[in-house]
Amino acid sequence: MNTKRLTIAVDGPAGSGKSTVTRKVAERIDYLYLNSGSMYRAVTLLSSQKGISPYNKTQLVNLVQKQCQIDFSNNGKTTLLNRIDVSEEIRKPEIEQQVAAVAKIPEVRQEMVKQQRRIAQNGSVIAEGRDVTTVVFPEADLKFYITASVEERARRRFNEFQAKGVDCSFEQIENEIQERDQQDKSRQHSPLKKAEDAIIINTTQITVNQAVDLILEKIKEH
Ligand code: DC
């Protein structure tokens, strides 16, 4: 597809399929895929590597402002923390459990927003997260809000963990998803919400490829 150098922003709750869908759209139109959740995960990993608790705000903010550069390579498939590939490590359950505490610190968010805008400065980017349609790129050319029911999202996460051999129960995952939604939507800074001008894509009953096609259609119309 022949597209201009657009900035496209996609938000939505955990497990809605937004990462998979966004990554595929990026591949189809040859755009950079900017996964902002990976950036908060990378900060969480860095704090753990340095032995700094996510609750030690002063030290954590200092670390993020001075020693944390995040980049993407391989069209966004690889996440680099201070030039080292951390794509696998940031997906581990221990990072998953701590990342919301890190992501709610305003100074961490400010630094990440700065880095997200640096990464996206040349356009031809499709960014994905919780606040990219509302805070990071409020002027994005196109905005989407990808969502699905809690049960369906829990089922998807559970299957992912099962495939990786991680020991967990469905109930545990469902509770974690609900808790994460609660934290993401109620936090004071940059809570997850649908931007007024975002197009809703509900993936509860459609496949990844159908969601990708819907978005490609909207990009074409634009
Ligand atoms: O999408 P994800 O599960 O990889 O996101 C990891 C965490 O980062 C999750 O707790 C939500 C948070 N996050 C955020 O606060 N703002 C973003 N733009 C993206 C993710």
Coordinates of N, CA and C and ligand atoms in Angstrom, one line a residue:
M1 N 0.8 -1.2 0.0 CA 0.0 0.0 0.0 C 0.9 1.2 0.0
N2 N 0.5 2.2 -0.8 CA 1.3 3.4 -0.9 C 0.8 4.5 0.1
T3 N 1.5 4.7 1.2 CA 0.9 5.6 2.2 C 1.9 6.7 2.4
K4 N 1.4 7.9 2.9 CA 2.2 9.0 3.2 C 2.9 8.7 4.5
R5 N 3.8 9.6 5.0 CA 4.5 9.3 6.2 C 3.6 9.7 7.4
L6 N 2.6 8.9 7.6 CA 1.6 9.1 8.7 C 2.1 8.8 10.1
T7 N 1.5 9.4 11.1 CA 1.6 8.9 12.4 C 0.3 8.3 12.8
I8 N 0.3 7.0 13.1 CA -0.9 6.3 13.5 C -0.8 5.8 15.0
A9 N -1.8 6.1 15.8 CA -1.8 5.7 17.2 C -2.9 4.7 17.6
V10 N -2.5 3.8 18.4 CA -3.4 2.7 18.8 C -3.3 2.5 20.3
D11 N -4.5 2.6 21.0 CA -4.5 2.3 22.4 C -5.5 1.2 22.6
G12 N -5.4 0.7 23.9 CA -6.4 -0.4 24.2 C -5.8 -1.1 25.4
P13 N -6.7 -1.9 26.1 CA -6.3 -2.7 27.3 C -5.4 -3.9 27.0
A14 N -4.8 -4.4 28.0 CA -3.9 -5.6 27.9 C -4.7 -6.8 27.3
G15 N -4.0 -7.5 26.4 CA -4.6 -8.7 25.9 C -5.7 -8.5 24.8
S16 N -5.9 -7.2 24.4 CA -6.9 -6.9 23.4 C -6.5 -7.4 22.0
G17 N -5.3 -7.8 21.8 CA -4.8 -8.1 20.5 C -4.1 -7.0 19.8
K18 N -4.0 -5.8 20.6 CA -3.5 -4.6 19.9 C -2.1 -4.8 19.4
S19 N -1.2 -5.5 20.2 CA 0.2 -5.6 19.8 C 0.3 -6.5 18.5
T20 N -0.4 -7.6 18.5 CA -0.3 -8.5 17.3 C -0.9 -7.8 16.1
V21 N -2.0 -7.1 16.3 CA -2.7 -6.5 15.2 C -1.8 -5.3 14.7
T22 N -1.3 -4.5 15.6 CA -0.5 -3.3 15.2 C 0.8 -3.7 14.5
R23 N 1.4 -4.8 15.0 CA 2.6 -5.3 14.4 C 2.4 -5.7 13.0
K24 N 1.3 -6.4 12.8 CA 1.0 -6.9 11.4 C 0.7 -5.7 10.5
V25 N -0.1 -4.7 11.0 CA -0.4 -3.6 10.1 C 0.9 -2.9 9.7
A26 N 1.8 -2.7 10.7 CA 3.1 -2.1 10.5 C 3.9 -2.9 9.4
E27 N 3.9 -4.2 9.4 CA 4.5 -5.0 8.4 C 3.9 -4.7 7.0
R28 N 2.6 -4.7 7.0 CA 1.9 -4.6 5.7 C 2.2 -3.3 5.0
I29 N 2.3 -2.2 5.8 CA 2.5 -0.9 5.2 C 4.0 -0.4 5.3
D30 N 4.8 -1.3 5.9 CA 6.3 -1.0 6.0 C 6.5 0.2 6.9
Y31 N 5.8 0.2 8.0 CA 6.0 1.3 9.0 C 6.8 0.8 10.2
L32 N 7.3 1.8 11.0 CA 8.0 1.4 12.2 C 6.9 1.1 13.3
Y33 N 7.0 0.0 13.9 CA 6.1 -0.4 15.0 C 6.7 0.0 16.3
L34 N 6.0 1.0 16.9 CA 6.5 1.5 18.2 C 5.6 1.0 19.4
N35 N 6.1 0.0 20.1 CA 5.4 -0.6 21.2 C 5.8 0.1 22.5
S36 N 4.9 1.0 22.9 CA 5.3 1.8 24.1 C 5.3 1.0 25.4
G37 N 4.5 -0.1 25.4 CA 4.5 -1.0 26.6 C 5.9 -1.6 26.8
S38 N 6.5 -2.0 25.7 CA 7.9 -2.5 25.7 C 8.8 -1.6 26.4
M39 N 8.6 -0.3 26.2 CA 9.5 0.7 26.8 C 9.3 0.7 28.3
Y40 N 8.1 0.7 28.8 CA 7.9 0.6 30.3 C 8.4 -0.7 30.8
R41 N 8.3 -1.7 30.0 CA 8.9 -3.0 30.5 C 10.4 -2.9 30.6
A42 N 11.0 -2.3 29.6 CA 12.5 -2.1 29.6 C 12.9 -1.3 30.8
V43 N 12.2 -0.3 31.2 CA 12.5 0.5 32.4 C 12.5 -0.4 33.6
T44 N 11.4 -1.2 33.6 CA 11.2 -2.2 34.8 C 12.4 -3.1 34.9
L45 N 12.8 -3.6 33.7 CA 14.0 -4.6 33.7 C 15.2 -3.8 34.1
L46 N 15.4 -2.6 33.7 CA 16.6 -1.9 34.1 C 16.6 -1.7 35.6
S47 N 15.5 -1.3 36.2 CA 15.5 -1.1 37.6 C 15.8 -2.4 38.4
S48 N 15.3 -3.5 37.8 CA 15.6 -4.8 38.5 C 17.1 -5.1 38.3
Q49 N 17.6 -4.9 37.2 CA 19.1 -5.2 37.0 C 19.9 -4.3 37.9
K50 N 19.5 -3.1 38.2 CA 20.3 -2.2 39.1 C 19.9 -2.4 40.5
G51 N 19.0 -3.3 40.8 CA 18.6 -3.5 42.2 C 17.8 -2.4 42.8
I52 N 17.1 -1.6 42.0 CA 16.3 -0.5 42.5 C 14.8 -0.9 42.4
S53 N 14.2 -0.8 43.6 CA 12.7 -1.2 43.7 C 11.9 -0.2 42.9
P54 N 10.8 -0.6 42.3 CA 9.9 0.3 41.6 C 9.3 1.3 42.5
Y55 N 9.4 1.0 43.8 CA 8.8 2.0 44.8 C 9.8 3.0 45.3
N56 N 11.0 2.8 44.9 CA 12.1 3.8 45.3 C 12.1 4.9 44.1
K57 N 11.1 5.8 44.2 CA 10.9 6.7 43.1 C 12.1 7.6 42.8
T58 N 12.8 8.1 43.8 CA 13.9 9.0 43.5 C 15.0 8.4 42.7
Q59 N 15.4 7.2 43.2 CA 16.5 6.5 42.5 C 16.1 6.0 41.1
L60 N 14.8 5.6 41.0 CA 14.3 5.1 39.7 C 14.3 6.2 38.7
V61 N 13.7 7.4 39.1 CA 13.6 8.5 38.2 C 15.0 8.9 37.7
N62 N 15.9 9.0 38.7 CA 17.3 9.4 38.3 C 17.9 8.4 37.3
L63 N 17.7 7.2 37.5 CA 18.2 6.1 36.6 C 17.6 6.3 35.2
V64 N 16.3 6.5 35.1 CA 15.6 6.6 33.9 C 16.0 7.9 33.1
Q65 N 16.2 9.0 33.9 CA 16.6 10.2 33.2 C 18.1 10.2 32.7
K66 N 18.9 9.4 33.4 CA 20.3 9.5 33.1 C 20.9 8.3 32.3
Q67 N 20.3 7.1 32.5 CA 21.0 5.9 32.0 C 20.0 5.0 31.3
C68 N 19.1 5.6 30.6 CA 18.1 4.7 30.0 C 17.7 5.2 28.6
Q69 N 18.3 4.6 27.6 CA 17.9 5.0 26.2 C 17.3 3.8 25.6
I70 N 16.1 4.0 25.1 CA 15.3 2.9 24.5 C 15.2 3.2 23.0
D71 N 15.4 2.1 22.2 CA 15.3 2.2 20.8 C 14.6 0.9 20.2
F72 N 14.2 1.0 19.0 CA 13.7 -0.2 18.4 C 14.5 -0.4 17.1
S73 N 14.7 -1.7 16.8 CA 15.4 -2.0 15.5 C 14.5 -3.1 14.8
N74 N 14.9 -3.5 13.6 CA 14.2 -4.6 13.0 C 12.7 -4.2 12.8
N75 N 12.5 -2.9 12.4 CA 11.2 -2.4 12.2 C 10.3 -2.4 13.4
G76 N 10.9 -2.4 14.6 CA 10.1 -2.4 15.9 C 10.0 -3.8 16.5
K77 N 10.5 -4.8 15.9 CA 10.4 -6.2 16.4 C 11.4 -6.4 17.6
T78 N 12.5 -5.6 17.6 CA 13.5 -5.8 18.6 C 13.5 -4.5 19.5
T79 N 13.5 -4.8 20.8 CA 13.6 -3.6 21.7 C 15.0 -3.6 22.3
L80 N 15.6 -2.4 22.2 CA 17.0 -2.2 22.6 C 17.0 -1.3 23.9
L81 N 17.6 -1.8 24.9 CA 17.8 -1.0 26.2 C 19.3 -0.7 26.2
N82 N 19.6 0.6 26.2 CA 21.0 1.0 26.1 C 21.8 0.1 25.1
R83 N 21.1 0.0 23.9 CA 21.7 -0.8 22.8 C 21.8 -2.3 22.9
I84 N 21.2 -2.8 24.0 CA 21.2 -4.3 24.1 C 19.8 -4.8 23.9
D85 N 19.7 -5.9 23.1 CA 18.4 -6.5 22.8 C 17.8 -7.2 24.1
V86 N 16.7 -6.6 24.5 CA 16.0 -7.1 25.7 C 14.6 -7.7 25.4
S87 N 14.4 -7.9 24.1 CA 13.0 -8.3 23.6 C 12.4 -9.5 24.4
E88 N 13.2 -10.5 24.7 CA 12.7 -11.7 25.3 C 12.5 -11.4 26.8
E89 N 13.6 -10.8 27.4 CA 13.6 -10.6 28.9 C 12.4 -9.8 29.4
I90 N 12.0 -8.8 28.6 CA 10.9 -7.9 29.1 C 9.5 -8.6 29.1
R91 N 9.5 -9.8 28.5 CA 8.2 -10.5 28.5 C 8.0 -11.4 29.7
K92 N 9.0 -11.5 30.6 CA 8.9 -12.5 31.7 C 7.9 -12.1 32.7
P93 N 7.3 -13.1 33.4 CA 6.2 -12.8 34.3 C 6.6 -11.8 35.5
E94 N 7.9 -11.9 35.9 CA 8.3 -11.0 37.0 C 8.3 -9.5 36.5
I95 N 8.6 -9.3 35.3 CA 8.5 -7.9 34.7 C 7.0 -7.5 34.6
E96 N 6.2 -8.4 34.1 CA 4.7 -8.2 34.0 C 4.1 -7.8 35.4
Q97 N 4.6 -8.4 36.5 CA 4.0 -8.1 37.8 C 4.4 -6.7 38.3
Q98 N 5.6 -6.2 37.8 CA 6.0 -4.9 38.4 C 5.8 -3.7 37.5
V99 N 5.5 -4.0 36.3 CA 5.5 -2.9 35.3 C 4.5 -1.8 35.6
A100 N 3.3 -2.1 36.1 CA 2.3 -1.1 36.3 C 2.8 -0.1 37.3
A101 N 3.5 -0.6 38.3 CA 4.0 0.3 39.4 C 5.0 1.3 38.8
V102 N 5.8 0.9 37.9 CA 6.8 1.7 37.2 C 6.1 2.7 36.3
A103 N 5.1 2.2 35.5 CA 4.4 3.0 34.5 C 3.6 4.1 35.1
K104 N 3.3 4.1 36.4 CA 2.4 5.1 37.0 C 3.2 6.3 37.5
I105 N 4.6 6.2 37.5 CA 5.4 7.4 38.0 C 5.4 8.5 36.9
P106 N 4.9 9.7 37.2 CA 4.9 10.7 36.2 C 6.2 11.0 35.5
E107 N 7.3 11.1 36.3 CA 8.6 11.4 35.7 C 9.1 10.4 34.7
V108 N 8.7 9.1 35.1 CA 9.1 8.0 34.1 C 8.3 8.2 32.8
R109 N 7.0 8.5 33.0 CA 6.2 8.7 31.8 C 6.7 9.9 30.9
Q110 N 7.0 11.0 31.6 CA 7.5 12.1 30.9 C 8.7 11.8 30.0
E111 N 9.6 11.0 30.6 CA 10.9 10.6 29.9 C 10.5 9.7 28.7
M112 N 9.6 8.8 29.0 CA 9.2 7.8 27.9 C 8.5 8.6 26.8
V113 N 7.6 9.5 27.1 CA 6.9 10.3 26.1 C 8.0 11.0 25.2
K114 N 9.0 11.6 25.8 CA 10.0 12.3 25.1 C 10.7 11.3 24.1
Q115 N 11.0 10.1 24.7 CA 11.7 9.1 23.8 C 10.8 8.6 22.7
Q116 N 9.5 8.5 23.0 CA 8.6 8.0 22.0 C 8.5 9.0 20.8
R117 N 8.5 10.3 21.2 CA 8.4 11.4 20.1 C 9.7 11.4 19.4
R118 N 10.8 11.2 20.0 CA 12.1 11.1 19.3 C 12.1 10.0 18.3
I119 N 11.6 8.8 18.7 CA 11.6 7.6 17.9 C 10.7 7.9 16.6
A120 N 9.6 8.6 16.9 CA 8.6 8.8 15.8 C 8.8 10.0 15.0
Q121 N 9.9 10.7 15.2 CA 10.0 12.1 14.6 C 9.9 12.1 13.1
N122 N 10.2 11.0 12.4 CA 10.2 11.1 11.0 C 8.9 10.5 10.4
G123 N 7.9 10.2 11.2 CA 6.7 9.7 10.7 C 6.8 8.3 10.2
S124 N 5.8 7.8 9.4 CA 5.8 6.4 9.0 C 5.9 5.5 10.2
V125 N 5.1 5.8 11.2 CA 5.1 5.0 12.4 C 3.7 4.7 12.9
I126 N 3.6 3.5 13.5 CA 2.4 3.1 14.1 C 2.7 2.8 15.5
A127 N 2.2 3.6 16.5 CA 2.5 3.5 17.9 C 1.4 2.9 18.6
E128 N 1.7 2.1 19.7 CA 0.7 1.4 20.4 C 0.9 1.5 21.9
G129 N -0.1 1.6 22.7 CA 0.0 1.6 24.1 C -1.2 1.9 24.8
R130 N -1.1 2.8 25.9 CA -2.3 3.1 26.7 C -2.6 4.6 26.5
D131 N -1.6 5.4 26.2 CA -1.8 6.9 26.1 C -1.3 7.5 24.8
V132 N -1.1 6.6 23.8 CA -0.5 7.2 22.6 C -1.5 8.0 21.8
T133 N -2.8 7.7 21.9 CA -3.8 8.5 21.2 C -4.1 9.8 21.9
T134 N -3.9 9.8 23.2 CA -4.4 10.9 24.1 C -3.3 11.8 24.5
V135 N -2.1 11.3 24.9 CA -1.1 12.1 25.4 C 0.2 12.2 24.5
V136 N 0.6 11.1 24.0 CA 1.9 11.1 23.3 C 1.7 11.8 21.9
F137 N 0.7 11.3 21.1 CA 0.5 11.8 19.8 C -1.0 12.3 19.6
P138 N -1.4 13.3 20.4 CA -2.8 13.8 20.3 C -3.1 14.3 18.9
E139 N -2.1 14.6 18.1 CA -2.3 15.1 16.7 C -2.1 14.0 15.7
A140 N -2.1 12.7 16.1 CA -1.9 11.6 15.2 C -2.9 11.7 14.0
D141 N -2.4 11.2 12.8 CA -3.3 11.3 11.6 C -4.5 10.4 11.7
L142 N -4.3 9.2 12.4 CA -5.3 8.3 12.6 C -5.2 7.6 14.0
K143 N -6.4 7.4 14.6 CA -6.3 6.8 16.0 C -7.3 5.6 16.1
F144 N -6.8 4.6 16.8 CA -7.7 3.4 16.9 C -7.7 3.0 18.4
Y145 N -8.8 2.5 18.9 CA -8.9 1.9 20.2 C -9.3 0.5 20.0
I146 N -8.3 -0.4 20.3 CA -8.6 -1.9 20.1 C -9.0 -2.5 21.5
T147 N -10.1 -3.2 21.5 CA -10.5 -3.8 22.8 C -11.1 -5.2 22.6
A148 N -11.4 -5.9 23.7 CA -12.1 -7.2 23.7 C -12.6 -7.4 25.1
S149 N -13.5 -8.4 25.3 CA -14.0 -8.7 26.6 C -12.9 -9.2 27.5
V150 N -13.1 -9.0 28.8 CA -12.1 -9.5 29.8 C -11.8 -11.0 29.7
E151 N -12.9 -11.8 29.5 CA -12.8 -13.2 29.4 C -11.9 -13.6 28.2
E152 N -12.2 -13.0 27.1 CA -11.5 -13.4 25.9 C -10.0 -13.0 26.0
R153 N -9.8 -11.8 26.6 CA -8.4 -11.3 26.8 C -7.6 -12.3 27.7
A154 N -8.3 -12.7 28.8 CA -7.6 -13.6 29.7 C -7.3 -15.0 29.0
R155 N -8.2 -15.4 28.2 CA -8.0 -16.7 27.5 C -6.8 -16.6 26.6
R156 N -6.6 -15.5 25.9 CA -5.5 -15.3 25.0 C -4.2 -15.3 25.8
R157 N -4.1 -14.5 26.9 CA -2.9 -14.4 27.7 C -2.6 -15.8 28.3
F158 N -3.6 -16.5 28.8 CA -3.4 -17.9 29.3 C -2.8 -18.8 28.3
N159 N -3.3 -18.8 27.1 CA -2.8 -19.6 26.0 C -1.3 -19.3 25.7
E160 N -1.0 -18.0 25.7 CA 0.4 -17.5 25.5 C 1.3 -18.1 26.5
F161 N 0.9 -18.0 27.8 CA 1.7 -18.5 28.9 C 1.9 -20.0 28.8
Q162 N 0.8 -20.7 28.5 CA 0.8 -22.2 28.3 C 1.8 -22.6 27.3
A163 N 1.8 -21.9 26.1 CA 2.7 -22.2 25.0 C 4.1 -22.0 25.4
K164 N 4.3 -21.1 26.4 CA 5.7 -20.9 26.8 C 6.1 -21.7 28.0
G165 N 5.1 -22.6 28.4 CA 5.4 -23.5 29.6 C 5.4 -22.8 30.9
V166 N 4.8 -21.6 31.0 CA 4.7 -20.9 32.3 C 3.5 -21.5 33.1
D167 N 3.8 -21.8 34.4 CA 2.8 -22.4 35.2 C 1.9 -21.4 35.8
C168 N 0.6 -21.4 35.4 CA -0.4 -20.5 35.9 C -1.8 -21.0 35.7
S169 N -2.8 -20.4 36.4 CA -4.2 -20.9 36.2 C -4.9 -19.8 35.5
F170 N -6.0 -20.2 34.8 CA -6.8 -19.2 34.0 C -7.4 -18.1 35.0
E171 N -7.8 -18.6 36.2 CA -8.4 -17.6 37.1 C -7.4 -16.5 37.5
Q172 N -6.2 -17.0 37.7 CA -5.1 -16.1 38.1 C -4.9 -15.0 37.0
I173 N -4.9 -15.5 35.8 CA -4.7 -14.6 34.7 C -5.8 -13.6 34.5
E174 N -7.1 -14.1 34.7 CA -8.2 -13.3 34.6 C -8.2 -12.2 35.7
N175 N -7.8 -12.6 36.9 CA -7.7 -11.6 38.0 C -6.7 -10.6 37.7
E176 N -5.5 -11.1 37.2 CA -4.5 -10.1 36.9 C -4.9 -9.1 35.8
I177 N -5.6 -9.6 34.8 CA -6.1 -8.7 33.7 C -7.0 -7.6 34.3
Q178 N -7.9 -8.1 35.2 CA -8.9 -7.2 35.7 C -8.2 -6.1 36.6
E179 N -7.2 -6.6 37.3 CA -6.4 -5.7 38.2 C -5.6 -4.7 37.4
R180 N -5.1 -5.2 36.3 CA -4.3 -4.4 35.4 C -5.2 -3.3 34.7
D181 N -6.4 -3.7 34.3 CA -7.3 -2.7 33.7 C -7.6 -1.6 34.7
Q182 N -7.9 -2.1 35.9 CA -8.2 -1.1 37.0 C -7.1 -0.1 37.2
Q183 N -5.9 -0.7 37.3 CA -4.7 0.2 37.5 C -4.5 1.1 36.3
D184 N -4.6 0.6 35.1 CA -4.4 1.4 33.9 C -5.5 2.5 33.7
K185 N -6.7 2.2 34.1 CA -7.8 3.1 33.8 C -8.0 4.2 34.9
S186 N -7.5 3.8 36.1 CA -7.8 4.7 37.3 C -6.5 5.5 37.7
R187 N -5.4 5.2 37.1 CA -4.2 5.9 37.6 C -4.3 7.4 37.2
Q188 N -3.6 8.2 38.1 CA -3.8 9.6 38.0 C -3.2 10.2 36.7
H189 N -2.1 9.7 36.3 CA -1.4 10.3 35.1 C -1.6 9.4 33.9
S190 N -2.1 10.0 32.8 CA -2.3 9.4 31.5 C -3.0 8.0 31.6
P191 N -4.2 8.0 32.3 CA -4.9 6.8 32.4 C -5.4 6.3 31.0
L192 N -5.6 5.0 30.9 CA -6.1 4.4 29.6 C -7.5 4.9 29.4
K193 N -7.8 5.6 28.3 CA -9.1 5.9 27.9 C -9.2 6.1 26.4
K194 N -10.4 6.0 25.9 CA -10.6 6.1 24.4 C -10.6 7.6 24.0
A195 N -9.7 7.9 23.1 CA -9.7 9.3 22.6 C -11.0 9.5 21.8
E196 N -11.5 10.7 21.9 CA -12.8 11.0 21.3 C -12.9 10.6 19.8
D197 N -11.7 10.9 19.1 CA -11.7 10.7 17.7 C -11.1 9.3 17.3
A198 N -11.0 8.4 18.3 CA -10.4 7.1 17.9 C -11.5 6.2 17.4
I199 N -11.1 5.3 16.4 CA -12.1 4.4 15.8 C -12.0 3.1 16.7
I200 N -13.1 2.6 17.2 CA -13.1 1.4 18.0 C -13.0 0.1 17.2
I201 N -12.1 -0.8 17.5 CA -12.0 -2.1 16.9 C -12.2 -3.1 18.0
N202 N -13.3 -3.8 18.0 CA -13.6 -4.8 19.1 C -13.2 -6.2 18.5
T203 N -12.2 -6.8 19.1 CA -11.6 -8.1 18.6 C -12.2 -9.3 19.2
T204 N -13.2 -9.2 20.1 CA -13.7 -10.3 20.8 C -14.1 -11.4 19.9
Q205 N -14.8 -11.1 18.8 CA -15.3 -12.1 17.9 C -14.7 -12.1 16.5
I206 N -13.6 -11.4 16.4 CA -13.0 -11.4 15.0 C -11.6 -11.9 15.1
T207 N -11.0 -12.3 14.0 CA -9.7 -12.8 14.0 C -8.7 -11.6 13.9
V208 N -7.4 -12.0 14.2 CA -6.4 -11.0 14.0 C -6.4 -10.4 12.6
N209 N -6.5 -11.3 11.6 CA -6.4 -10.8 10.2 C -7.6 -9.9 9.9
Q210 N -8.7 -10.2 10.5 CA -9.9 -9.4 10.2 C -9.7 -8.0 10.8
A211 N -9.1 -7.9 12.0 CA -8.8 -6.6 12.6 C -7.8 -5.9 11.8
V212 N -6.8 -6.6 11.3 CA -5.8 -5.9 10.5 C -6.4 -5.3 9.2
D213 N -7.3 -6.1 8.6 CA -7.9 -5.6 7.4 C -8.8 -4.4 7.6
L214 N -9.5 -4.4 8.8 CA -10.3 -3.2 9.1 C -9.5 -2.0 9.2
I215 N -8.3 -2.1 9.9 CA -7.4 -1.0 10.1 C -6.8 -0.5 8.7
L216 N -6.4 -1.5 7.9 CA -5.8 -1.2 6.6 C -6.8 -0.4 5.8
E217 N -8.1 -0.8 5.9 CA -9.1 -0.2 5.1 C -9.3 1.3 5.5
K218 N -9.2 1.5 6.8 CA -9.3 2.9 7.3 C -8.1 3.7 6.9
I219 N -6.9 3.1 6.9 CA -5.7 3.8 6.5 C -5.9 4.2 5.0
K220 N -6.4 3.3 4.2 CA -6.6 3.5 2.8 C -7.5 4.7 2.6
E221 N -8.7 4.6 3.3 CA -9.7 5.7 3.2 C -9.1 7.1 3.5
H222 N -8.2 7.1 4.5 CA -7.5 8.3 5.0 C -6.7 8.9 3.9
Ligands
DC1 O1 1.0 -3.4 26.7 P1 1.9 -4.0 27.8 O2 1.3 -5.1 28.7 O3 3.2 -4.5 27.2 O4 2.2 -2.8 28.8 C1 3.1 -3.0 29.9 C2 2.7 -2.0 31.0 O5 3.0 -0.6 30.6 C3 1.2 -2.0 31.4 O6 1.1 -2.0 32.8 C4 0.6 -0.7 30.9 C5 1.8 0.2 30.8 N1 1.8 1.1 29.7 C6 1.5 2.4 29.9 O7 1.3 2.8 31.0 N2 1.5 3.3 28.9 C7 1.7 2.9 27.6 N3 1.6 3.8 26.7 C8 2.0 1.5 27.4 C9 2.0 0.7 28.4

